[in-house]
Amino acid sequence: MIVLIIRLISECEYKFISRTGGPQNGTFSAPRLTNPSNHSFMCVYIFFAGPHQKVEVTFLSFSLRGTPPECKHEYLDLYSKVQNPDTTELINSPFGGRFCGLIPPRSRISLYRTIAFSFYTDKNDTVPEIFTGKYSFINDSDYQVGTAAPSIPCSFTINAKIKRKGLILSPTYPGAYPKPLSCSFLFLGNLGQRVHLEFRDFDLFSGGTHCPFDSVTVYDGFDNTSAVIGTYCGQHRNLVIYSSTENLFVSFEAIQRTANTQNRGFKGIFEFSEGFVKLDFIGKNGGEHIRGTECDQKILSKKESNGFVFSPNYPFPYIPKTVCRYFIYGMQDTQNLEKVRLEFLMFDIPRGEKAEKDECGDRYLKIYLKGQEQTDSYDKYDYELCGENQPTTMLSDGPRLVMIFASGESQGRGFKAKYIFETDYLVPGTATPDGKCTFSYRSTSKKQGDFNSPRFPGNYPSDMNCNYTFIPTPNEQVAIIFDYFKIRADKANASVAQYGDDVCYEDWVEIYNMYRDGTEIKMGRYCGYTSPGPIESVRGAVGIKLLFRSNEKDVFSGFKARYSFEMAKSIFGDCGNNISNSGEGTGIIQNENFPAKYEAPILGIATRSCHWYINVRPSHQILLNVLSFILEGNPSSRGCSAAVIRIWLDLNSLPIELCGEKPVNDSLLFMSAGNQARISFIVADKSVGMEGFRISWTEVSVAPNICNEFKCEKSSYCIPGKLRCNNISNCGENDLSDEQNCIMVETTDWVSISVICLSIGITFCSIVSCFFHHKRNRRRSRRRMLPGGSVHSYSGHQHVCDELGQRFASVDSV
C-alpha cells in the first residue's frame, strides 16, 4: 500500500476544498488518462471541508472491472475518517472499504472534515464515465447534538437547561458509518422530568438477536452502569424510548471487521418534559414499569395472587395524548398454568366526539384475552370499551391478558379494576369459584361432553388433587368412557392389571358412586396404562364422583374421558337377571349371542350393560369358573376401555375387572366371600365386538362338618351330588374328582334322549308281552297232551322272548 501511495502522488491528485464565498458542491469523475508505459497507476481524490462543516460524497455511476470481494485489477478505496488532509498521511487513516463491479459505494459523510478515495487500475487508459459523483460541503450543526466531549469526535452531553428538544444523529448519517466507531450521548434533565427519545430512522448492521457487532444500547440512568432499557441493531422504524427518571445514556458502538457492510446509522429526536406520565400509579399496586416506555407496565402472578390496575394519574383525571399498555401475565410453566380474571370497579372514559355510534374513536380501553401481543396482532382486540357503563367481568383465554388505554385529546376519570390470577386446569366443566381443581357436570346443563386431567394433552402438574362430580336427574344415570389413560405408577407391575389401592399409591384415579345420604362407595382405583372399563352409575346412586391425585414427583400425560347422561336402566341393565338357588346348585352365565360377537350399544347410547345377582343358601359360597373369555382390551397395556367384566365376590368390596383373552387350557376360578356374588358386563359405544364370556357358578360348602352329598377330594368342598359327572368341574382348581370314574351315555340333544327312552319303553313292552304269551302256551300244552305224554314246544318264539329278557336284565344290572 505504501508503494501505491508513492506512485499515486507522482501520477494524479485531485483536491476539492471548501472556500469562503466559493461553491459548496460540485461533481467529480474518473480521470481521462493514457498509460503508454503499460503499467498500473493510481489517482487520489481529497475533499476538504471548512470549519464547522462536513463533506458528503455520493457516487452517481460506477462501473469498475472485477466482482466483489475479488477487486484486483481495478478498484476504489474509501476513507471517511481522515483527520489530516495531507496526501502523504492518507496511509495512516482508517480504511473505509474497497469497491469494484457495478454497484457504487453508499454515500459517505466525513466523520471529521475530510473524505478521500483512491482509484487504482492496471488498464492502458481510462475514461471519466467509469465512475461519476457529486460532493457537498454541509453544515455540521445538526451533528453537534450537545456539548462535545474533548478529543472525542461523537460524544455529547445534552443538558435540559440548554436544550429541551432537538435532533440526535449518528456522526455520518445518512452516509455509511465508518468502523470502528464509538459514540455516546448523555441526557441530563431537571428533577421531575423524563426523557423522550424517538429514532425515526435506524439502520445498523445486524449480527443476530443479541447484536454482537454494531449496536445502540440505551441505559435508564446516568451512565453505562445503569439499568439497560435495550440493545438495538438491524433496522427499526419509529423506535420510541422513554427514561424512567430525568437521565438517559445512549452508547453507539461499531466494531472493526472485514465484512464490507454499508449501513446509515440513525436519526431521531429527543425531548425533556415534565408532562410525561408519572409512574407512581404503577408501582404502588404491585405493577412494574416496563423500562423504555412512557407508562407500560407488567404484572406478574405470585401464584394465585390479585391486585388492582388504574388509569394513569388515578385517582385524578388522566392527561390527554396518553397511551399506556398493561401486560398482566399469569404463571405458565411445567407446574403452573393460570388465567386472568378482570373485574372493573370504576370506569369513565368519555366517548370520542367524532366517533360513530357504538364506536370509541381515539379514546378507549382495548382488552386482549388471547395473547395477541405475542404475534403483534393489536388490531384483533376482544373488547373496545368507552363511555360510562361499567364493563362486565372478563376472563382471559390463557395466561395472558393485555389492555391498551388511549386518552385521545380529552380527559376523564379513568378506570379502576381488580385482577385475579386463577389456576387454569384446561379442564372443560363448571369450575368452583374458589379456584381449586374441582369441576361439576350436571345433566340439566349438558347431556354429554368431555373431561380430562389438568392440562391434557400436556403433562398434569405434580401434587394435584382434582374432583369431578357428575349429577344426573332422578330418572337418569351417568355413563363414563375413557379414551386415553396414562397415569404414573412407577411401582406397579406392568405384567398385570394396574388397579387397586395396593398398587396405585403414587398417582391414581378413583371412582365412586354417590348416594343421597352422603355416603360414597368406591368402584375402583386405577393407574399406569390400565384404563378403567366403561362405567355406569348404579340404581339408587345420585351421581358419580371421580378423584384424580398426583404426588410431588414425576408426572405423565393423564387421561381423557367422555360422560353421558342417559335414561336409567333396570337393576339388571339391558340383559341381566337375578339368580337364586332353586336346588340346582349350579348354572351358566354368558353374554347374549355367545359364542357370536356381543353387541355394541345402539346409536346414540354410550353403554350397554348386563348385571347378574347370584344368591345361594346360607352358610354356602359361590364358586365361579370362567370357562371361556374373549373381550376387547388388555389390562396390563391399555386397560378395558371398550368392554369389561366386573365380578364382586364381596358386595362390600371392590370388584375384579377382566378383559382380554383367557387361554383355553388355563383355569380361571373365583370364590365368593359369602352366599352372594355379582357379575356386571358393560360394553362401550366404541366396541367392535368379540366372542364374549361363559361362566359357570356352583354352590359349595367350604368347610362342612358332615357332607351328605359329594365331597371333593382335594378342595374338600361339599357340592350337590347331582353335579357329579355333569361335564363341568365344580370342585375348584386342580380338583377333577367330581368328573372322574364317570361312564356317560353321550347325548347330543333332546331328540337323542327321546329315542333312547322310546327304545327302552318298546323293549319293556316286548318282554311283558313275551311273558304272558309264554304262560298262555304252557296252559294250552297241558290241555293238549300228545300220546305218550310228550309236550308240543314253540321253541322259536320262546327263544326270542328269553333273549330279550336277558338283554334287559344285563342292561339293568350295570
PDB file of C-alpha atoms in Angstrom, residues 156-385:
ATOM      1  CA  PHE A 156     -22.006  14.665  23.670  1.00  0.00           C
ATOM      2  CA  THR A 157     -23.732  15.796  26.843  1.00  0.00           C
ATOM      3  CA  ILE A 158     -27.245  17.159  26.277  1.00  0.00           C
ATOM      4  CA  ASN A 159     -28.471  19.330  29.146  1.00  0.00           C
ATOM      5  CA  ALA A 160     -32.163  20.203  29.510  1.00  0.00           C
ATOM      6  CA  LYS A 161     -31.212  23.653  30.824  1.00  0.00           C
ATOM      7  CA  ILE A 162     -29.586  24.405  27.462  1.00  0.00           C
ATOM      8  CA  LYS A 163     -31.664  22.394  25.009  1.00  0.00           C
ATOM      9  CA  ARG A 164     -35.106  20.834  25.797  1.00  0.00           C
ATOM     10  CA  LYS A 165     -35.576  19.174  22.408  1.00  0.00           C
ATOM     11  CA  GLY A 166     -33.646  18.538  19.233  1.00  0.00           C
ATOM     12  CA  LEU A 167     -32.139  16.069  16.783  1.00  0.00           C
ATOM     13  CA  ILE A 168     -29.893  13.119  17.539  1.00  0.00           C
ATOM     14  CA  LEU A 169     -27.794  11.798  14.652  1.00  0.00           C
ATOM     15  CA  SER A 170     -25.071   9.248  14.260  1.00  0.00           C
ATOM     16  CA  PRO A 171     -21.959  11.210  13.230  1.00  0.00           C
ATOM     17  CA  THR A 172     -22.014  10.307   9.495  1.00  0.00           C
ATOM     18  CA  TYR A 173     -25.759   9.893   8.895  1.00  0.00           C
ATOM     19  CA  PRO A 174     -27.175   9.258   6.281  1.00  0.00           C
ATOM     20  CA  GLY A 175     -23.871   8.135   4.836  1.00  0.00           C
ATOM     21  CA  ALA A 176     -22.451   4.754   5.703  1.00  0.00           C
ATOM     22  CA  TYR A 177     -20.802   4.960   9.104  1.00  0.00           C
ATOM     23  CA  PRO A 178     -17.116   4.051   9.429  1.00  0.00           C
ATOM     24  CA  LYS A 179     -15.716   1.220  11.548  1.00  0.00           C
ATOM     25  CA  PRO A 180     -14.518   1.076  14.241  1.00  0.00           C
ATOM     26  CA  LEU A 181     -16.557   3.793  15.908  1.00  0.00           C
ATOM     27  CA  SER A 182     -17.577   4.621  19.471  1.00  0.00           C
ATOM     28  CA  CYS A 183     -20.048   7.381  20.353  1.00  0.00           C
ATOM     29  CA  SER A 184     -22.103   8.332  23.416  1.00  0.00           C
ATOM     30  CA  PHE A 185     -24.954  10.690  24.274  1.00  0.00           C
ATOM     31  CA  LEU A 186     -25.700  11.692  27.885  1.00  0.00           C
ATOM     32  CA  PHE A 187     -29.075  13.358  28.516  1.00  0.00           C
ATOM     33  CA  LEU A 188     -29.272  15.331  31.745  1.00  0.00           C
ATOM     34  CA  GLY A 189     -32.777  16.515  32.650  1.00  0.00           C
ATOM     35  CA  ASN A 190     -34.178  18.525  35.527  1.00  0.00           C
ATOM     36  CA  LEU A 191     -35.765  16.889  38.562  1.00  0.00           C
ATOM     37  CA  GLY A 192     -39.284  15.685  37.704  1.00  0.00           C
ATOM     38  CA  GLN A 193     -38.554  15.495  34.005  1.00  0.00           C
ATOM     39  CA  ARG A 194     -38.336  12.416  31.810  1.00  0.00           C
ATOM     40  CA  VAL A 195     -36.506  11.990  28.503  1.00  0.00           C
ATOM     41  CA  HIS A 196     -38.305  11.013  25.321  1.00  0.00           C
ATOM     42  CA  LEU A 197     -36.135   9.579  22.544  1.00  0.00           C
ATOM     43  CA  GLU A 198     -37.565   8.602  19.161  1.00  0.00           C
ATOM     44  CA  PHE A 199     -35.456   7.018  16.397  1.00  0.00           C
ATOM     45  CA  ARG A 200     -37.217   7.742  13.134  1.00  0.00           C
ATOM     46  CA  ASP A 201     -34.592   6.030  11.008  1.00  0.00           C
ATOM     47  CA  PHE A 202     -32.374   3.282  12.373  1.00  0.00           C
ATOM     48  CA  ASP A 203     -30.061   1.168  10.232  1.00  0.00           C
ATOM     49  CA  LEU A 204     -27.198  -0.755  11.823  1.00  0.00           C
ATOM     50  CA  PHE A 205     -25.504  -3.936  10.790  1.00  0.00           C
ATOM     51  CA  SER A 206     -27.391  -6.856  12.352  1.00  0.00           C
ATOM     52  CA  GLY A 207     -25.243  -9.712  13.510  1.00  0.00           C
ATOM     53  CA  GLY A 208     -28.027 -11.591  15.310  1.00  0.00           C
ATOM     54  CA  THR A 209     -30.564 -11.359  18.082  1.00  0.00           C
ATOM     55  CA  HIS A 210     -28.082 -10.190  20.701  1.00  0.00           C
ATOM     56  CA  CYS A 211     -26.375  -7.615  18.438  1.00  0.00           C
ATOM     57  CA  PRO A 212     -22.791  -8.869  18.901  1.00  0.00           C
ATOM     58  CA  PHE A 213     -21.307  -6.403  16.382  1.00  0.00           C
ATOM     59  CA  ASP A 214     -22.719  -2.910  15.773  1.00  0.00           C
ATOM     60  CA  SER A 215     -25.313  -1.751  18.295  1.00  0.00           C
ATOM     61  CA  VAL A 216     -27.003   1.087  20.136  1.00  0.00           C
ATOM     62  CA  THR A 217     -27.516   0.457  23.848  1.00  0.00           C
ATOM     63  CA  VAL A 218     -29.823   2.690  25.876  1.00  0.00           C
ATOM     64  CA  TYR A 219     -29.340   2.918  29.652  1.00  0.00           C
ATOM     65  CA  ASP A 220     -32.009   4.157  32.056  1.00  0.00           C
ATOM     66  CA  GLY A 221     -29.750   6.457  34.015  1.00  0.00           C
ATOM     67  CA  PHE A 222     -26.565   8.481  34.140  1.00  0.00           C
ATOM     68  CA  ASP A 223     -24.030   6.118  32.531  1.00  0.00           C
ATOM     69  CA  ASN A 224     -23.444   2.598  31.272  1.00  0.00           C
ATOM     70  CA  THR A 225     -23.686   1.160  34.785  1.00  0.00           C
ATOM     71  CA  SER A 226     -27.410   1.973  34.900  1.00  0.00           C
ATOM     72  CA  ALA A 227     -30.168  -0.483  34.061  1.00  0.00           C
ATOM     73  CA  VAL A 228     -30.321  -1.348  30.360  1.00  0.00           C
ATOM     74  CA  ILE A 229     -33.503  -0.382  28.548  1.00  0.00           C
ATOM     75  CA  GLY A 230     -32.475  -2.200  25.396  1.00  0.00           C
ATOM     76  CA  THR A 231     -29.748  -3.013  22.893  1.00  0.00           C
ATOM     77  CA  TYR A 232     -30.683  -2.451  19.259  1.00  0.00           C
ATOM     78  CA  CYS A 233     -29.264  -3.290  15.850  1.00  0.00           C
ATOM     79  CA  GLY A 234     -30.582  -4.034  12.378  1.00  0.00           C
ATOM     80  CA  GLN A 235     -33.385  -1.844  11.051  1.00  0.00           C
ATOM     81  CA  HIS A 236     -36.157  -0.106  13.018  1.00  0.00           C
ATOM     82  CA  ARG A 237     -38.780   2.500  12.276  1.00  0.00           C
ATOM     83  CA  ASN A 238     -40.168   4.790  14.977  1.00  0.00           C
ATOM     84  CA  LEU A 239     -38.250   3.205  17.814  1.00  0.00           C
ATOM     85  CA  VAL A 240     -39.570   5.154  20.827  1.00  0.00           C
ATOM     86  CA  ILE A 241     -37.853   5.182  24.229  1.00  0.00           C
ATOM     87  CA  TYR A 242     -38.679   6.955  27.497  1.00  0.00           C
ATOM     88  CA  SER A 243     -36.466   7.245  30.543  1.00  0.00           C
ATOM     89  CA  SER A 244     -37.858   6.422  33.988  1.00  0.00           C
ATOM     90  CA  THR A 245     -36.124   9.414  35.563  1.00  0.00           C
ATOM     91  CA  GLU A 246     -34.517  12.639  34.360  1.00  0.00           C
ATOM     92  CA  ASN A 247     -31.365  10.970  32.924  1.00  0.00           C
ATOM     93  CA  LEU A 248     -30.674   8.762  29.903  1.00  0.00           C
ATOM     94  CA  PHE A 249     -27.429   7.431  28.428  1.00  0.00           C
ATOM     95  CA  VAL A 250     -27.031   6.179  24.822  1.00  0.00           C
ATOM     96  CA  SER A 251     -23.986   4.288  23.554  1.00  0.00           C
ATOM     97  CA  PHE A 252     -23.249   3.617  19.858  1.00  0.00           C
ATOM     98  CA  GLU A 253     -20.571   1.036  19.042  1.00  0.00           C
ATOM     99  CA  ALA A 254     -19.400  -0.203  15.627  1.00  0.00           C
ATOM    100  CA  ILE A 255     -16.552  -2.701  15.673  1.00  0.00           C
ATOM    101  CA  GLN A 256     -13.828  -3.234  13.107  1.00  0.00           C
ATOM    102  CA  ARG A 257     -14.413  -6.264  10.875  1.00  0.00           C
ATOM    103  CA  THR A 258     -13.518  -7.422   7.384  1.00  0.00           C
ATOM    104  CA  ALA A 259     -17.128  -7.530   6.126  1.00  0.00           C
ATOM    105  CA  ASN A 260     -17.720  -4.625   3.727  1.00  0.00           C
ATOM    106  CA  THR A 261     -21.090  -3.515   5.172  1.00  0.00           C
ATOM    107  CA  GLN A 262     -22.592  -0.069   4.494  1.00  0.00           C
ATOM    108  CA  ASN A 263     -25.282   0.975   6.982  1.00  0.00           C
ATOM    109  CA  ARG A 264     -26.628   4.500   7.510  1.00  0.00           C
ATOM    110  CA  GLY A 265     -26.649   4.724  11.291  1.00  0.00           C
ATOM    111  CA  PHE A 266     -29.570   6.530  12.926  1.00  0.00           C
ATOM    112  CA  LYS A 267     -31.573   9.738  13.072  1.00  0.00           C
ATOM    113  CA  GLY A 268     -34.006  10.692  15.811  1.00  0.00           C
ATOM    114  CA  ILE A 269     -35.436  13.373  18.061  1.00  0.00           C
ATOM    115  CA  PHE A 270     -35.251  13.886  21.811  1.00  0.00           C
ATOM    116  CA  GLU A 271     -37.282  15.890  24.330  1.00  0.00           C
ATOM    117  CA  PHE A 272     -37.154  16.646  28.046  1.00  0.00           C
ATOM    118  CA  SER A 273     -40.590  17.168  29.636  1.00  0.00           C
ATOM    119  CA  GLU A 274     -42.447  17.270  32.939  1.00  0.00           C
ATOM    120  CA  GLY A 275     -45.672  16.405  31.097  1.00  0.00           C
ATOM    121  CA  PHE A 276     -44.953  12.761  30.544  1.00  0.00           C
ATOM    122  CA  VAL A 277     -46.918  10.283  32.668  1.00  0.00           C
ATOM    123  CA  LYS A 278     -45.854   9.969  36.300  1.00  0.00           C
ATOM    124  CA  LEU A 279     -45.117   6.351  37.145  1.00  0.00           C
ATOM    125  CA  ASP A 280     -46.286   6.219  40.761  1.00  0.00           C
ATOM    126  CA  PHE A 281     -49.679   4.776  39.719  1.00  0.00           C
ATOM    127  CA  ILE A 282     -47.828   1.610  38.646  1.00  0.00           C
ATOM    128  CA  GLY A 283     -45.527   0.692  41.498  1.00  0.00           C
ATOM    129  CA  LYS A 284     -47.920   1.270  44.388  1.00  0.00           C
ATOM    130  CA  ASN A 285     -50.088  -1.686  43.353  1.00  0.00           C
ATOM    131  CA  GLY A 286     -47.576  -4.366  42.519  1.00  0.00           C
ATOM    132  CA  GLY A 287     -47.011  -3.443  38.880  1.00  0.00           C
ATOM    133  CA  GLU A 288     -43.604  -2.971  37.314  1.00  0.00           C
ATOM    134  CA  HIS A 289     -42.852  -0.234  34.814  1.00  0.00           C
ATOM    135  CA  ILE A 290     -41.522  -1.595  31.527  1.00  0.00           C
ATOM    136  CA  ARG A 291     -38.295   0.321  31.018  1.00  0.00           C
ATOM    137  CA  GLY A 292     -38.162   2.413  27.903  1.00  0.00           C
ATOM    138  CA  THR A 293     -41.924   3.016  27.691  1.00  0.00           C
ATOM    139  CA  GLU A 294     -43.878   6.055  28.818  1.00  0.00           C
ATOM    140  CA  CYS A 295     -46.332   4.170  31.027  1.00  0.00           C
ATOM    141  CA  ASP A 296     -46.469   0.497  30.011  1.00  0.00           C
ATOM    142  CA  GLN A 297     -46.473  -1.927  32.886  1.00  0.00           C
ATOM    143  CA  LYS A 298     -46.330  -5.642  33.505  1.00  0.00           C
ATOM    144  CA  ILE A 299     -47.955  -7.505  36.352  1.00  0.00           C
ATOM    145  CA  LEU A 300     -46.717 -10.999  37.089  1.00  0.00           C
ATOM    146  CA  SER A 301     -48.537 -13.556  39.185  1.00  0.00           C
ATOM    147  CA  LYS A 302     -47.240 -14.552  42.565  1.00  0.00           C
ATOM    148  CA  LYS A 303     -49.230 -17.810  42.487  1.00  0.00           C
ATOM    149  CA  GLU A 304     -52.956 -17.102  42.528  1.00  0.00           C
ATOM    150  CA  SER A 305     -52.350 -13.521  43.684  1.00  0.00           C
ATOM    151  CA  ASN A 306     -54.526 -10.485  42.974  1.00  0.00           C
ATOM    152  CA  GLY A 307     -54.347  -6.693  42.915  1.00  0.00           C
ATOM    153  CA  PHE A 308     -55.546  -3.557  41.133  1.00  0.00           C
ATOM    154  CA  VAL A 309     -54.786  -1.684  37.925  1.00  0.00           C
ATOM    155  CA  PHE A 310     -55.544   2.002  37.288  1.00  0.00           C
ATOM    156  CA  SER A 311     -55.614   4.514  34.512  1.00  0.00           C
ATOM    157  CA  PRO A 312     -52.633   6.945  34.530  1.00  0.00           C
ATOM    158  CA  ASN A 313     -52.723   9.640  37.232  1.00  0.00           C
ATOM    159  CA  TYR A 314     -55.521   7.814  39.092  1.00  0.00           C
ATOM    160  CA  PRO A 315     -57.440   8.841  41.214  1.00  0.00           C
ATOM    161  CA  PHE A 316     -57.118  12.161  39.374  1.00  0.00           C
ATOM    162  CA  PRO A 317     -58.208  12.612  35.765  1.00  0.00           C
ATOM    163  CA  TYR A 318     -55.802  11.217  33.217  1.00  0.00           C
ATOM    164  CA  ILE A 319     -53.908  13.593  30.926  1.00  0.00           C
ATOM    165  CA  PRO A 320     -54.551  13.879  27.159  1.00  0.00           C
ATOM    166  CA  LYS A 321     -52.481  12.226  24.440  1.00  0.00           C
ATOM    167  CA  THR A 322     -51.517   9.284  26.572  1.00  0.00           C
ATOM    168  CA  VAL A 323     -51.220   5.643  25.523  1.00  0.00           C
ATOM    169  CA  CYS A 324     -50.424   3.030  28.158  1.00  0.00           C
ATOM    170  CA  ARG A 325     -50.299  -0.737  27.847  1.00  0.00           C
ATOM    171  CA  TYR A 326     -50.917  -3.232  30.646  1.00  0.00           C
ATOM    172  CA  PHE A 327     -49.452  -6.740  30.365  1.00  0.00           C
ATOM    173  CA  ILE A 328     -50.989  -8.982  33.031  1.00  0.00           C
ATOM    174  CA  TYR A 329     -49.335 -12.409  32.959  1.00  0.00           C
ATOM    175  CA  GLY A 330     -50.299 -15.460  34.953  1.00  0.00           C
ATOM    176  CA  MET A 331     -47.868 -18.267  35.700  1.00  0.00           C
ATOM    177  CA  GLN A 332     -47.099 -20.710  32.910  1.00  0.00           C
ATOM    178  CA  ASP A 333     -44.535 -23.447  33.397  1.00  0.00           C
ATOM    179  CA  THR A 334     -44.337 -27.198  33.913  1.00  0.00           C
ATOM    180  CA  GLN A 335     -46.113 -26.862  37.239  1.00  0.00           C
ATOM    181  CA  ASN A 336     -48.411 -23.894  36.828  1.00  0.00           C
ATOM    182  CA  LEU A 337     -50.919 -22.559  34.365  1.00  0.00           C
ATOM    183  CA  GLU A 338     -53.155 -19.625  35.202  1.00  0.00           C
ATOM    184  CA  LYS A 339     -55.874 -17.440  33.728  1.00  0.00           C
ATOM    185  CA  VAL A 340     -56.517 -13.772  34.474  1.00  0.00           C
ATOM    186  CA  ARG A 341     -59.902 -12.586  35.735  1.00  0.00           C
ATOM    187  CA  LEU A 342     -60.575  -8.850  35.434  1.00  0.00           C
ATOM    188  CA  GLU A 343     -63.330  -7.133  37.451  1.00  0.00           C
ATOM    189  CA  PHE A 344     -63.979  -3.402  36.900  1.00  0.00           C
ATOM    190  CA  LEU A 345     -64.799  -1.325  39.972  1.00  0.00           C
ATOM    191  CA  MET A 346     -64.917   2.113  38.281  1.00  0.00           C
ATOM    192  CA  PHE A 347     -64.975   3.108  34.617  1.00  0.00           C
ATOM    193  CA  ASP A 348     -65.247   6.527  32.936  1.00  0.00           C
ATOM    194  CA  ILE A 349     -63.603   7.076  29.546  1.00  0.00           C
ATOM    195  CA  PRO A 350     -65.660   9.625  27.557  1.00  0.00           C
ATOM    196  CA  ARG A 351     -66.531   8.581  24.041  1.00  0.00           C
ATOM    197  CA  GLY A 352     -64.767  10.471  21.244  1.00  0.00           C
ATOM    198  CA  GLU A 353     -66.689  13.463  19.919  1.00  0.00           C
ATOM    199  CA  LYS A 354     -66.329  12.423  16.284  1.00  0.00           C
ATOM    200  CA  ALA A 355     -66.800   8.697  16.934  1.00  0.00           C
ATOM    201  CA  GLU A 356     -69.586   6.864  15.153  1.00  0.00           C
ATOM    202  CA  LYS A 357     -72.373   5.266  17.185  1.00  0.00           C
ATOM    203  CA  ASP A 358     -71.138   2.282  19.203  1.00  0.00           C
ATOM    204  CA  GLU A 359     -67.534   3.282  18.467  1.00  0.00           C
ATOM    205  CA  CYS A 360     -64.981   4.892  20.755  1.00  0.00           C
ATOM    206  CA  GLY A 361     -62.827   6.893  18.374  1.00  0.00           C
ATOM    207  CA  ASP A 362     -59.422   7.805  19.785  1.00  0.00           C
ATOM    208  CA  ARG A 363     -60.459   7.294  23.440  1.00  0.00           C
ATOM    209  CA  TYR A 364     -60.740   3.712  24.549  1.00  0.00           C
ATOM    210  CA  LEU A 365     -59.632   0.799  26.656  1.00  0.00           C
ATOM    211  CA  LYS A 366     -58.992  -2.248  24.481  1.00  0.00           C
ATOM    212  CA  ILE A 367     -58.913  -5.707  26.043  1.00  0.00           C
ATOM    213  CA  TYR A 368     -56.999  -8.651  24.587  1.00  0.00           C
ATOM    214  CA  LEU A 369     -57.846 -12.069  26.031  1.00  0.00           C
ATOM    215  CA  LYS A 370     -55.973 -14.403  23.684  1.00  0.00           C
ATOM    216  CA  GLY A 371     -52.344 -13.302  23.980  1.00  0.00           C
ATOM    217  CA  GLN A 372     -52.419 -11.349  20.713  1.00  0.00           C
ATOM    218  CA  GLU A 373     -49.354  -9.379  21.765  1.00  0.00           C
ATOM    219  CA  GLN A 374     -47.202 -12.429  21.050  1.00  0.00           C
ATOM    220  CA  THR A 375     -47.990 -12.129  17.355  1.00  0.00           C
ATOM    221  CA  ASP A 376     -48.218  -8.318  17.408  1.00  0.00           C
ATOM    222  CA  SER A 377     -51.906  -8.599  16.490  1.00  0.00           C
ATOM    223  CA  TYR A 378     -53.087  -5.495  18.312  1.00  0.00           C
ATOM    224  CA  ASP A 379     -55.822  -4.905  15.725  1.00  0.00           C
ATOM    225  CA  LYS A 380     -57.560  -8.110  16.859  1.00  0.00           C
ATOM    226  CA  TYR A 381     -58.814  -6.966  20.245  1.00  0.00           C
ATOM    227  CA  ASP A 382     -61.680  -8.732  22.042  1.00  0.00           C
ATOM    228  CA  TYR A 383     -63.308  -5.661  23.612  1.00  0.00           C
ATOM    229  CA  GLU A 384     -63.181  -1.911  22.994  1.00  0.00           C
ATOM    230  CA  LEU A 385     -64.604  -0.032  25.979  1.00  0.00           C
TER     231      LEU A 385
END
